[in-house]
């Protein structure tokens, strides 16, 4: 609470900040930018967490980053500043252009900017030479217009932040249960008897989730936390909404903490399943055989795979003892309803897809899919990353989406798969792609292999960033570059027909309206739908090839028109405008009814041998993490008080035994080197911090550590960067 007040004082002033905070996640307010955790039916007056408050206050800052600022600072000068410093310079206030060979950004008119983009796009020899990135903060309306424009332009090059976070979840779940989303609701947390939390730090990344966990605990639920390092938020929760709870020391959450090796989650879950199968042979009443017989396929193959996996391999790869796994299995046996939650700890390693499918296997054995109080819960980070995918932001569009778009708007539209994030970086680096457009986000800092990605962006003819705040991606540019400033989620969006609202989808498939309440930071700001429509109008007006007719300007004048198109194209949005004006609604999810749109028509057990975790004897494994003072790549401060780290971000968290083995002490400076396919990447002068990470593991904050993540080290099948499994060595830094 004190941290929130400090940020309000710094960014907006207390009065303006307080009014803003009371609009976050309210029915007549705006959806929080900082995570996709759903809103409860009965909302508090203060329905936000500390990080949500930071995100809103940071966006609503009264400082401006305008033409005078850019005239006073060259791109080279700005590049020397930290990410924290860049973010503190204020809201981008007007369109800016960096001409070829120029040292400073200069103001540019909107129409001139659109004309420049159109000229560069139409000069390409193929539409596939353009890359159109999307951040998860983008609204449903903007995302729908964006994918429509990109596909009418002629490409499916639609990489998005899902490629770097929950792409592994989508790949795994689609094969296993037929839908790439979670299957639970908030009400299911009230009915769950056992909740697994894998590879997640809700205390920092999804703090409002702690309220749901606290409520579940009070109803008698058991919580098992699986993580390579202990996190404060999963140990004990002191609810700021309950003064008495603060006085008594909060609510204990995790009943069992399994400190898994980095990358060892698959072996850990395999061990729990092996125990369940053993108890089934002994007792005959552990598994839900009716569910398995009627609703699943592949059970016999799973049993065979588990039986050939030795306990020696399970304990070695998981880093957890058989006794601990037996304890977890015993809790699972007693529970009639189980929810499994996970985040980046599962999705960002080479065997992420297989790991998530093993989690699903465990749930299927007990019939814990399509049952109240049970199911899968991949917890999304960005507030509308799931909605973007629902709207069609996907480089591999299903035929049913293209068919629906062609029926509505005409065609033909491209059907061949486009580029995801990693393939986009490779294409830009090889000059197979030449124009980059980013709708939100901070592509350079969010992606792996920072130096390689920077070189890729610098080879573009044009880079375009649609943004609210200054970030690193504005400073590593193509031959020319544009910054197009957009309205924030908290600001009023006035168009010809009056004030508009947009919609978002949370982690549990609930569609909600979002309405800004603040006056825009600058009269030059435009909404994301207006910017997308402006690019589309100018691009198609200057194009010789025929293009399906869309009245882009009319869609911007009244967003109801966009939602009418969404209703016609995207399943689940029947009577979209009517329903959303009455309140939030939930999209249908067939799995909740035990209908599985898979190749077998059933939920699939997907199994195989345990993978080998590659690491040389002197190597450690590094995972990237967030500090408590950041949201994704946005840095709000230099403290991580939940982990006891202050005044700095260039740190490496290490186990005390690993430090001693290398002759290191707290405070030593080390150079960190990653190793992949014979290529070494070095991050110099990080401070050693002893921490209770699992033996052989280290943790470093991103984006600072992204320079160590190889662009070619990706998860099998999902192509997600392996930011949670990077093989490294550390050595003392030479004296400065």
XYZ file of C-alpha atoms in Angstrom:
736
model
C 0.000 0.000 0.000
C 2.868 2.341 0.825
C 4.638 1.442 -2.426
C 1.473 2.282 -4.361
C 1.209 5.685 -2.692
C 4.845 6.434 -3.487
C 4.280 5.668 -7.152
C 1.125 7.782 -7.226
C 3.009 10.704 -5.727
C 5.852 10.312 -8.237
C 3.832 9.734 -11.416
C 0.456 11.457 -11.175
C 0.036 13.221 -7.853
C -1.998 11.650 -5.042
C -5.418 13.091 -5.956
C -5.267 12.246 -9.661
C -3.676 8.886 -8.892
C -6.319 7.943 -6.339
C -9.167 8.724 -8.740
C -7.449 6.616 -11.378
C -6.895 3.633 -9.096
C -10.548 3.520 -8.130
C -11.402 2.933 -11.818
C -9.143 -0.097 -12.291
C -11.112 -3.298 -13.002
C -14.435 -1.640 -12.184
C -17.471 -2.209 -14.389
C -17.475 1.436 -15.454
C -13.682 1.652 -15.557
C -10.745 0.213 -17.466
C -9.182 -3.216 -17.455
C -5.855 -3.425 -15.645
C -2.885 -3.583 -18.000
C -0.683 -5.727 -15.790
C -2.186 -9.233 -15.943
C -5.084 -11.304 -17.238
C -6.390 -12.583 -13.902
C -10.204 -12.420 -14.008
C -12.323 -10.066 -11.946
C -14.565 -11.556 -9.257
C -18.319 -11.154 -9.482
C -18.347 -8.999 -6.343
C -15.562 -6.456 -6.691
C -13.797 -4.442 -4.030
C -13.646 -0.663 -4.227
C -9.885 -1.146 -4.595
C -9.848 -4.004 -7.137
C -6.153 -3.863 -7.970
C -2.771 -5.070 -6.776
C 0.478 -3.157 -6.329
C 1.778 -4.040 -9.792
C -1.536 -3.136 -11.381
C -1.369 0.215 -9.630
C 2.190 0.737 -10.867
C 1.169 -0.069 -14.439
C -1.781 2.320 -14.387
C 0.101 5.136 -12.674
C 3.089 4.725 -14.967
C 0.840 5.064 -18.010
C -0.998 8.054 -16.501
C 2.154 10.020 -15.689
C 1.931 13.760 -16.197
C 5.436 13.895 -17.678
C 5.646 14.210 -21.472
C 8.202 12.846 -23.889
C 7.622 15.356 -26.698
C 9.448 17.045 -29.573
C 11.552 19.152 -27.210
C 12.745 16.032 -25.444
C 13.826 14.347 -28.673
C 15.482 17.549 -29.922
C 17.577 17.600 -26.751
C 18.602 13.908 -26.862
C 20.122 12.042 -29.786
C 19.307 8.386 -30.373
C 22.873 7.453 -29.445
C 22.645 9.397 -26.195
C 19.323 7.776 -25.309
C 20.746 4.334 -26.079
C 23.263 4.757 -23.254
C 20.498 5.160 -20.666
C 18.972 2.326 -18.628
C 15.553 0.851 -19.338
C 14.362 2.316 -16.045
C 15.511 5.823 -17.039
C 13.873 5.571 -20.462
C 10.539 4.602 -18.962
C 10.621 7.541 -16.544
C 10.761 10.209 -19.261
C 6.998 10.390 -19.673
C 4.285 9.718 -22.213
C 5.064 9.876 -25.896
C 3.189 12.965 -27.006
C 3.324 13.178 -30.825
C 4.378 11.155 -33.871
C 8.149 11.167 -34.367
C 10.279 10.270 -37.395
C 13.921 9.262 -37.497
C 15.003 9.870 -41.068
C 17.721 7.817 -42.705
C 21.076 9.102 -41.460
C 19.538 11.415 -38.854
C 20.797 11.564 -35.264
C 17.558 12.801 -33.660
C 13.875 11.974 -33.951
C 11.811 14.895 -35.279
C 8.044 15.578 -35.276
C 6.011 14.306 -38.217
C 2.347 14.721 -39.140
C 0.115 11.681 -38.839
C -0.808 11.685 -42.528
C 2.852 11.929 -43.499
C 3.682 9.017 -41.222
C 0.905 6.878 -42.727
C 2.068 7.781 -46.227
C 5.626 6.739 -45.411
C 4.471 3.365 -44.050
C 2.270 2.797 -47.094
C 5.110 3.612 -49.472
C 7.513 1.217 -47.749
C 4.970 -1.607 -47.577
C 3.914 -1.254 -51.199
C 7.542 -1.154 -52.350
C 8.209 -4.663 -50.994
C 8.609 -7.417 -53.560
C 6.299 -9.611 -51.463
C 3.917 -8.972 -48.546
C 5.873 -11.655 -46.678
C 8.759 -9.190 -46.430
C 6.834 -7.350 -43.694
C 6.488 -8.422 -40.063
C 3.542 -7.246 -37.926
C 4.077 -7.824 -34.188
C 1.361 -7.553 -31.527
C 1.592 -7.035 -27.776
C -0.930 -8.541 -25.363
C -2.057 -5.110 -24.133
C -3.866 -4.554 -27.454
C -7.668 -4.588 -27.281
C -9.891 -7.074 -29.116
C -11.068 -4.341 -31.468
C -7.552 -3.211 -32.401
C -6.329 -6.800 -32.746
C -9.193 -7.743 -35.060
C -8.568 -4.746 -37.314
C -4.824 -5.434 -37.295
C -5.078 -9.065 -38.391
C -7.668 -8.105 -41.018
C -5.365 -5.446 -42.480
C -2.321 -7.734 -42.407
C -4.150 -10.590 -44.142
C -5.678 -8.284 -46.741
C -2.168 -6.930 -47.297
C -1.242 -10.508 -48.141
C 0.667 -12.194 -45.301
C 0.224 -14.177 -42.100
C 3.399 -12.755 -40.534
C 1.649 -12.017 -37.239
C 4.097 -12.820 -34.424
C 2.870 -11.904 -30.973
C 3.904 -12.126 -27.352
C 2.115 -15.502 -27.047
C 4.975 -16.942 -29.092
C 7.255 -16.143 -26.146
C 5.020 -17.136 -23.235
C 2.073 -19.551 -23.542
C 2.616 -20.868 -27.073
C 3.777 -24.107 -25.458
C 0.497 -24.252 -23.529
C -1.549 -23.819 -26.687
C 0.429 -26.467 -28.571
C 0.162 -28.962 -25.726
C -3.471 -28.418 -24.826
C -4.755 -28.398 -28.410
C -3.397 -31.919 -28.973
C -4.381 -33.196 -25.539
C -7.861 -31.745 -25.035
C -8.728 -29.871 -28.239
C -8.548 -26.276 -27.009
C -5.490 -24.119 -26.363
C -6.990 -22.252 -23.413
C -7.640 -22.915 -19.757
C -10.772 -24.792 -18.738
C -11.507 -23.405 -15.269
C -13.371 -20.421 -13.845
C -12.917 -18.493 -10.610
C -15.818 -20.482 -9.186
C -13.806 -23.665 -9.716
C -11.174 -22.378 -7.287
C -13.903 -22.253 -4.656
C -14.651 -25.961 -5.251
C -11.141 -27.319 -5.777
C -9.746 -29.704 -3.173
C -6.167 -29.600 -4.482
C -4.373 -26.874 -6.447
C -0.964 -27.325 -8.065
C 1.044 -24.186 -8.861
C 3.856 -24.947 -11.308
C 6.614 -22.508 -12.242
C 4.738 -19.390 -11.229
C 5.259 -16.386 -8.955
C 1.739 -15.040 -8.339
C 2.898 -12.710 -5.566
C 4.549 -10.484 -8.174
C 3.080 -11.505 -11.517
C -0.602 -12.132 -10.673
C -1.144 -10.863 -7.122
C -4.942 -10.922 -7.285
C -4.691 -14.675 -7.762
C -3.629 -14.826 -4.104
C -7.155 -13.837 -3.048
C -8.558 -16.847 -4.916
C -5.945 -19.104 -3.328
C -6.687 -17.689 0.131
C -10.401 -18.300 -0.369
C -9.708 -21.860 -1.523
C -7.563 -22.506 1.544
C -10.296 -21.289 3.858
C -12.654 -23.785 2.228
C -10.217 -26.588 2.959
C -8.199 -26.841 -0.261
C -4.616 -28.088 -0.285
C -1.963 -26.267 -2.320
C 1.224 -27.791 -3.747
C 3.844 -25.338 -4.993
C 6.400 -26.578 -7.541
C 9.250 -24.149 -8.230
C 13.064 -24.052 -8.378
C 13.049 -21.180 -5.870
C 10.739 -20.258 -2.991
C 8.504 -17.249 -3.666
C 6.990 -15.164 -0.895
C 3.540 -15.008 -2.451
C 3.017 -18.769 -2.491
C 4.170 -19.238 1.104
C 1.960 -16.807 3.003
C -0.538 -14.159 1.892
C -1.302 -11.062 3.965
C -4.482 -9.716 2.414
C -4.471 -5.896 2.416
C -8.281 -5.936 2.167
C -8.436 -7.595 5.593
C -6.758 -5.650 8.429
C -7.229 -8.516 10.889
C -5.512 -10.886 8.475
C -2.510 -8.552 8.459
C -2.363 -8.548 12.247
C -2.356 -12.356 12.548
C 0.408 -12.800 9.982
C -1.670 -13.688 6.942
C -2.808 -17.006 5.511
C -0.445 -19.869 4.892
C -0.898 -21.006 1.292
C 1.415 -23.828 0.170
C 1.031 -27.047 2.175
C 3.854 -28.704 0.242
C 6.793 -27.075 -1.552
C 8.576 -29.228 -4.122
C 11.840 -27.534 -5.093
C 12.246 -28.934 -8.563
C 15.363 -28.725 -10.707
C 15.142 -26.229 -13.552
C 13.646 -28.214 -16.433
C 12.744 -31.117 -14.143
C 8.976 -30.605 -13.958
C 8.244 -33.382 -16.474
C 10.158 -35.889 -14.363
C 8.411 -34.612 -11.233
C 4.910 -35.086 -12.648
C 5.961 -38.466 -14.084
C 6.914 -39.477 -10.539
C 3.504 -38.499 -9.154
C 1.797 -40.460 -11.951
C 4.021 -43.480 -11.269
C 2.939 -43.421 -7.629
C -0.741 -43.091 -8.617
C -0.493 -46.090 -10.943
C 1.248 -48.117 -8.244
C -1.504 -47.282 -5.738
C -4.118 -48.165 -8.349
C -2.626 -51.654 -8.704
C -2.654 -51.978 -4.905
C -6.059 -50.485 -4.086
C -7.990 -50.530 -7.371
C -9.876 -47.316 -6.645
C -7.419 -44.487 -7.329
C -8.193 -43.713 -10.985
C -11.461 -42.635 -12.623
C -11.832 -45.617 -14.953
C -15.228 -44.551 -16.244
C -13.853 -41.219 -17.420
C -10.739 -42.870 -18.864
C -12.837 -45.421 -20.781
C -15.463 -43.007 -22.106
C -13.503 -39.805 -22.675
C -9.822 -40.568 -23.266
C -7.434 -42.266 -25.699
C -3.851 -43.440 -25.198
C -4.101 -44.714 -21.622
C -2.249 -47.985 -22.273
C 0.640 -46.150 -23.954
C 0.919 -43.811 -20.962
C 1.069 -46.736 -18.534
C 3.765 -48.424 -20.604
C 5.804 -45.227 -20.775
C 5.580 -44.660 -17.016
C 6.452 -48.246 -16.187
C 9.665 -48.034 -18.224
C 10.743 -44.874 -16.381
C 12.957 -45.661 -13.413
C 12.772 -43.963 -10.038
C 16.479 -43.281 -10.340
C 15.879 -41.195 -13.477
C 12.873 -39.444 -11.940
C 14.740 -38.408 -8.787
C 17.854 -37.373 -10.727
C 16.014 -35.253 -13.293
C 13.434 -33.721 -10.949
C 15.776 -33.079 -8.013
C 12.931 -34.210 -5.735
C 12.967 -37.368 -3.612
C 10.592 -40.272 -4.061
C 9.276 -39.661 -0.547
C 8.278 -36.112 -1.469
C 6.636 -37.287 -4.692
C 4.764 -39.978 -2.767
C 3.488 -37.276 -0.428
C 2.214 -35.261 -3.403
C 0.606 -38.363 -4.910
C -1.134 -39.121 -1.624
C -2.657 -35.631 -1.634
C -3.781 -36.125 -5.242
C -5.373 -39.483 -4.382
C -7.512 -37.935 -1.662
C -8.667 -34.969 -3.769
C -11.904 -35.274 -5.719
C -11.162 -32.138 -7.755
C -7.737 -30.853 -8.860
C -6.695 -27.659 -10.632
C -3.236 -27.312 -12.173
C -1.949 -23.764 -12.696
C 1.261 -22.847 -14.470
C 3.129 -19.983 -16.084
C 6.501 -19.394 -17.721
C 8.342 -21.881 -15.524
C 6.744 -24.664 -17.582
C 6.454 -23.028 -20.987
C 9.963 -21.702 -21.640
C 12.165 -24.775 -21.842
C 12.992 -27.250 -24.593
C 10.514 -29.904 -23.420
C 7.738 -27.482 -22.403
C 5.007 -29.020 -24.567
C 5.676 -32.545 -23.275
C 5.774 -31.225 -19.707
C 2.364 -29.569 -19.977
C 0.933 -32.685 -21.587
C 2.250 -34.710 -18.642
C 0.354 -32.346 -16.324
C -2.782 -33.016 -18.390
C -2.085 -36.771 -18.166
C -2.119 -36.517 -14.371
C -5.446 -34.689 -14.439
C -7.024 -37.145 -16.892
C -6.212 -40.118 -14.667
C -8.567 -38.746 -12.033
C -11.192 -37.367 -14.413
C -10.174 -33.832 -13.453
C -11.150 -32.246 -16.773
C -14.693 -30.999 -17.388
C -15.598 -31.311 -13.717
C -16.458 -28.579 -11.212
C -13.438 -27.498 -9.225
C -11.004 -29.112 -11.631
C -9.087 -28.466 -14.836
C -6.149 -26.658 -16.398
C -5.294 -23.026 -15.678
C -2.446 -21.546 -17.740
C -2.158 -18.109 -16.140
C -1.629 -15.384 -18.726
C 0.537 -12.368 -18.079
C -0.581 -9.584 -20.401
C -4.158 -8.406 -19.965
C -5.390 -9.383 -23.450
C -2.816 -11.785 -24.804
C -5.496 -14.494 -24.913
C -7.962 -12.137 -26.592
C -5.473 -11.281 -29.318
C -5.230 -14.946 -30.252
C -9.025 -15.284 -30.181
C -9.242 -12.325 -32.579
C -6.951 -14.053 -35.081
C -3.498 -12.763 -34.146
C -1.782 -15.999 -35.098
C 0.861 -16.818 -37.682
C -0.727 -20.230 -38.348
C -4.401 -19.361 -38.906
C -6.884 -22.247 -38.954
C -8.813 -22.680 -42.189
C -12.095 -21.941 -40.400
C -10.870 -18.410 -39.554
C -9.751 -17.641 -43.115
C -13.032 -19.045 -44.456
C -15.029 -16.782 -42.135
C -12.954 -13.709 -43.031
C -13.390 -14.370 -46.748
C -17.155 -14.790 -46.350
C -17.365 -11.478 -44.527
C -14.852 -9.367 -46.447
C -14.058 -11.208 -49.658
C -10.796 -12.778 -50.674
C -8.678 -14.571 -51.362
C -6.659 -14.234 -48.158
C -3.312 -15.951 -47.497
C -3.473 -19.391 -45.926
C 0.192 -20.392 -45.721
C 1.736 -20.139 -42.240
C 3.575 -16.906 -41.513
C 6.432 -16.083 -39.157
C 6.347 -16.344 -35.378
C 8.660 -14.276 -33.152
C 11.780 -16.419 -33.469
C 11.348 -16.941 -37.211
C 10.686 -13.212 -37.653
C 13.995 -12.385 -35.975
C 15.773 -14.835 -38.262
C 14.042 -13.428 -41.348
C 14.870 -9.834 -40.424
C 18.472 -10.779 -39.741
C 18.748 -12.521 -43.114
C 17.034 -9.552 -44.824
C 14.210 -11.801 -45.987
C 11.961 -9.368 -44.108
C 12.518 -5.627 -44.404
C 9.713 -3.759 -42.619
C 8.775 -4.214 -38.957
C 5.572 -2.850 -37.387
C 5.024 -3.298 -33.646
C 1.535 -2.777 -32.225
C 2.526 -2.184 -28.596
C 5.228 -3.926 -26.618
C 9.003 -3.633 -26.561
C 10.080 -6.202 -29.127
C 13.838 -5.816 -28.712
C 13.824 -6.171 -24.925
C 11.174 -8.897 -24.803
C 12.809 -11.229 -27.303
C 15.823 -13.549 -26.894
C 19.398 -13.015 -28.052
C 19.375 -9.218 -27.672
C 22.453 -8.486 -29.786
C 21.270 -10.729 -32.633
C 17.765 -9.229 -32.508
C 19.155 -5.683 -32.452
C 21.203 -6.435 -35.537
C 18.101 -7.910 -37.193
C 16.029 -4.773 -36.540
C 18.832 -2.511 -37.740
C 18.743 -4.251 -41.137
C 15.137 -3.137 -41.796
C 14.282 -0.373 -44.221
C 11.607 0.859 -41.777
C 10.685 0.085 -38.174
C 7.369 1.338 -36.750
C 6.551 1.277 -33.037
C 3.013 2.041 -31.801
C 3.598 2.884 -28.150
C 2.654 4.837 -25.045
C 6.114 5.172 -23.420
C 9.712 5.374 -24.617
C 11.526 2.035 -24.643
C 14.606 0.297 -26.024
C 12.903 -0.712 -29.277
C 12.649 2.952 -30.305
C 16.432 3.269 -30.219
C 17.495 0.270 -32.313
C 15.907 1.069 -35.635
C 15.832 0.390 -39.319
C 17.161 2.801 -41.904
C 14.259 5.031 -40.917
C 11.915 4.724 -37.959
C 8.556 5.960 -36.730
C 7.148 6.281 -33.214
C 3.350 6.479 -33.296
C 1.946 7.466 -29.871
C -1.331 5.840 -28.869
C -3.931 6.301 -26.181
C -3.433 4.341 -22.986
C -5.986 1.975 -21.506
C -6.835 4.583 -18.857
C -7.589 7.462 -21.271
C -10.826 8.585 -22.887
C -11.204 7.509 -26.506
C -13.351 10.053 -28.355
C -14.371 9.384 -31.944
C -16.986 10.887 -34.275
C -19.888 8.980 -32.708
C -18.792 9.798 -29.158
C -16.729 8.121 -26.445
C -15.743 4.548 -27.238
C -14.927 1.508 -25.181
C -12.892 -1.564 -26.063
C -12.981 -5.157 -24.856
C -10.484 -7.672 -23.492
C -10.423 -11.398 -22.685
C -8.928 -12.673 -19.438
C -7.271 -16.003 -18.593
C -10.670 -17.634 -18.058
C -12.259 -16.579 -21.378
C -14.375 -13.778 -19.903
C -14.958 -10.810 -22.226
C -15.115 -7.458 -20.418
C -15.484 -3.841 -21.477
C -12.750 -1.297 -20.754
C -13.397 2.469 -20.630
C -10.763 5.095 -19.983
C -11.540 7.993 -17.648
C -8.543 10.335 -17.947
C -8.066 13.084 -20.492
C -5.444 12.005 -23.051
C -1.893 12.998 -22.182
C -1.639 14.864 -25.498
C -4.146 15.976 -28.163
C -1.895 14.275 -30.737
C -2.582 10.771 -29.402
C -4.696 8.379 -31.448
C -6.317 5.113 -30.461
C -4.838 1.823 -31.598
C -7.860 1.092 -33.872
C -7.479 4.544 -35.434
C -3.763 4.011 -36.073
C -4.315 0.574 -37.623
C -7.111 1.929 -39.802
C -4.951 4.872 -40.857
C -2.148 2.559 -41.979
C -4.650 0.357 -43.822
C -6.373 3.256 -45.632
C -3.134 4.734 -46.900
C -1.615 1.378 -47.828
C -4.554 0.205 -49.887
C -5.192 3.632 -51.447
C -1.697 3.536 -52.950
C -1.808 -0.074 -54.086
C -2.345 -1.188 -57.662
C -3.599 -4.685 -56.766
C -7.326 -4.961 -55.933
C -8.157 -5.224 -52.238
C -11.427 -6.282 -50.556
C -13.408 -3.170 -49.714
C -13.499 -2.160 -46.042
C -14.688 1.232 -44.811
C -11.819 1.670 -42.352
C -12.787 5.198 -41.372
C -16.353 4.210 -40.492
C -15.060 1.435 -38.236
C -12.966 3.964 -36.318
C -15.845 6.410 -35.975
C -17.906 3.822 -34.069
C -16.332 0.674 -32.599
C -19.741 -1.039 -32.619
C -19.032 -1.658 -36.302
C -15.828 -3.516 -35.444
C -17.709 -5.649 -32.930
C -20.363 -6.457 -35.562
C -17.579 -7.862 -37.751
C -16.135 -9.805 -34.807
C -19.578 -11.294 -34.182
C -19.781 -12.448 -37.796
C -16.298 -13.968 -37.897
C -15.239 -15.199 -34.433
C -17.205 -18.036 -32.736
C -18.787 -17.276 -29.373
C -19.568 -13.582 -30.000
C -23.269 -13.834 -30.812
C -25.014 -10.486 -30.113
C -21.652 -9.064 -29.118
C -22.665 -5.412 -28.867
C -25.853 -6.153 -26.961
C -24.248 -8.531 -24.475
C -21.116 -6.524 -23.706
C -23.182 -3.439 -22.915
C -25.022 -5.479 -20.282
C -21.826 -6.723 -18.650
C -19.051 -9.311 -18.982
C -19.790 -12.662 -20.609
C -17.886 -15.934 -20.941
C -16.913 -17.539 -24.220
C -17.991 -21.154 -24.700
C -15.432 -23.864 -23.957
C -16.359 -27.339 -25.180
C -13.935 -29.053 -22.815
C -16.001 -27.873 -19.855
C -18.766 -30.104 -21.270
C -16.300 -32.927 -21.881
C -16.433 -32.413 -25.631
C -12.947 -32.746 -27.087
C -12.224 -31.408 -30.574
C -9.156 -33.577 -31.088
C -8.198 -36.018 -33.840
C -9.571 -38.892 -31.723
C -12.648 -37.033 -30.509
C -11.430 -37.694 -26.977
C -8.932 -36.269 -24.513
C -5.549 -37.730 -25.354
C -2.923 -39.110 -23.029
C 0.319 -38.028 -24.711
C 3.465 -39.627 -23.360
C 7.039 -40.577 -24.154
C 10.408 -41.195 -22.525
C 11.925 -38.700 -20.124
C 14.125 -36.245 -22.025
C 17.795 -35.815 -21.223
C 18.611 -32.551 -19.458
C 21.813 -31.452 -21.164
C 24.465 -29.801 -18.991
C 28.223 -30.133 -18.744
C 29.736 -30.787 -15.256
C 30.928 -27.205 -14.670
C 27.831 -25.583 -16.157
C 24.863 -24.108 -14.329
C 21.368 -23.484 -15.658
C 20.036 -19.931 -15.783
C 16.353 -18.978 -15.793
C 15.134 -15.459 -16.388
C 12.728 -13.967 -13.842
C 10.905 -10.717 -13.077
C 11.674 -8.458 -10.158
C 8.843 -7.125 -8.043
C 9.421 -3.667 -9.537
C 8.686 -4.535 -13.153
C 5.953 -5.691 -15.523
C 7.367 -7.611 -18.458
C 10.034 -5.272 -19.859
C 8.713 -2.146 -18.097
C 10.896 -1.262 -15.104
C 9.184 0.703 -12.309
C 12.075 0.691 -9.842
C 15.292 -1.039 -8.821
C 14.030 -3.053 -5.838
C 12.800 -6.617 -5.462
C 11.731 -6.442 -1.873
C 9.945 -9.832 -1.828
C 13.359 -11.393 -2.487
C 15.286 -8.885 -0.362
C 17.214 -7.330 -3.264
C 17.530 -3.548 -3.462
C 19.021 -0.795 -5.632
C 20.043 -2.871 -8.612
C 19.051 -5.351 -11.297
C 22.339 -6.749 -12.622
C 22.361 -9.660 -10.184
C 22.651 -13.419 -10.439
C 20.940 -15.528 -7.771
C 22.975 -18.645 -6.885
C 22.856 -21.554 -4.452
C 25.438 -21.142 -1.667
C 27.073 -24.506 -2.493
C 27.431 -23.542 -6.154
C 29.051 -20.288 -5.074
C 31.482 -22.061 -2.756
C 32.385 -24.583 -5.431
C 33.459 -21.700 -7.672
C 35.150 -19.637 -4.970
C 32.516 -16.918 -5.107
C 31.181 -14.727 -2.303
C 28.199 -12.429 -1.911
C 28.788 -9.209 -3.815
C 31.394 -10.589 -6.206
C 31.176 -9.393 -9.802
C 30.996 -12.155 -12.393
C 30.829 -12.410 -16.166
C 28.091 -14.829 -17.223
C 28.583 -16.833 -20.420
C 25.884 -18.930 -22.103
C 26.768 -21.956 -24.217
C 24.745 -23.258 -27.148
C 25.889 -25.148 -30.229
C 29.434 -23.870 -29.876
C 28.428 -20.194 -29.634
C 29.227 -18.178 -26.494
C 27.247 -15.123 -25.397
C 28.562 -12.980 -22.536
C 26.803 -10.690 -20.038
C 29.452 -8.846 -18.000
C 29.625 -7.704 -14.394
C 26.647 -9.193 -12.588
C 26.612 -9.185 -8.780
C 26.442 -12.566 -7.042
C 23.558 -12.929 -4.564
C 23.146 -16.116 -2.482
C 19.583 -17.393 -2.686
C 17.634 -20.573 -1.976
C 17.479 -21.701 -5.597
C 17.743 -25.404 -6.365
C 21.295 -26.723 -6.642
C 22.743 -26.112 -10.111
C 20.229 -23.360 -10.867
C 20.661 -19.614 -11.157
C 18.201 -16.796 -11.794
C 18.670 -13.419 -13.495
C 16.279 -10.602 -14.311
C 15.136 -10.010 -17.838
C 15.521 -8.047 -20.067
C 19.108 -7.712 -18.806
C 19.696 -11.483 -19.113
C 18.027 -11.895 -22.520
C 21.388 -11.337 -24.194
C 22.277 -14.847 -22.951
C 19.226 -16.616 -24.438
C 20.137 -18.103 -27.852
C 17.658 -17.321 -30.609
C 17.951 -20.918 -31.855
C 17.335 -22.529 -28.462
C 13.599 -23.141 -28.553
C 10.929 -25.442 -27.195
C 10.125 -28.421 -29.358
C 6.914 -27.893 -31.387
C 6.050 -24.449 -29.974
C 9.257 -22.618 -31.028
C 9.188 -20.680 -27.748
C 12.580 -19.319 -26.603
C 14.036 -21.391 -23.757
C 14.400 -18.475 -21.348
C 13.982 -20.836 -18.376
C 16.781 -23.204 -19.403
C 20.022 -21.530 -20.506
C 23.311 -23.344 -19.907
C 25.883 -20.960 -18.436
C 29.248 -20.674 -16.748
C 30.308 -17.866 -14.425
C 33.745 -16.390 -13.844
C 34.937 -13.477 -11.742
C 34.971 -10.249 -13.702
C 38.354 -8.632 -14.292
C 38.973 -5.416 -12.316
C 37.607 -2.281 -13.967
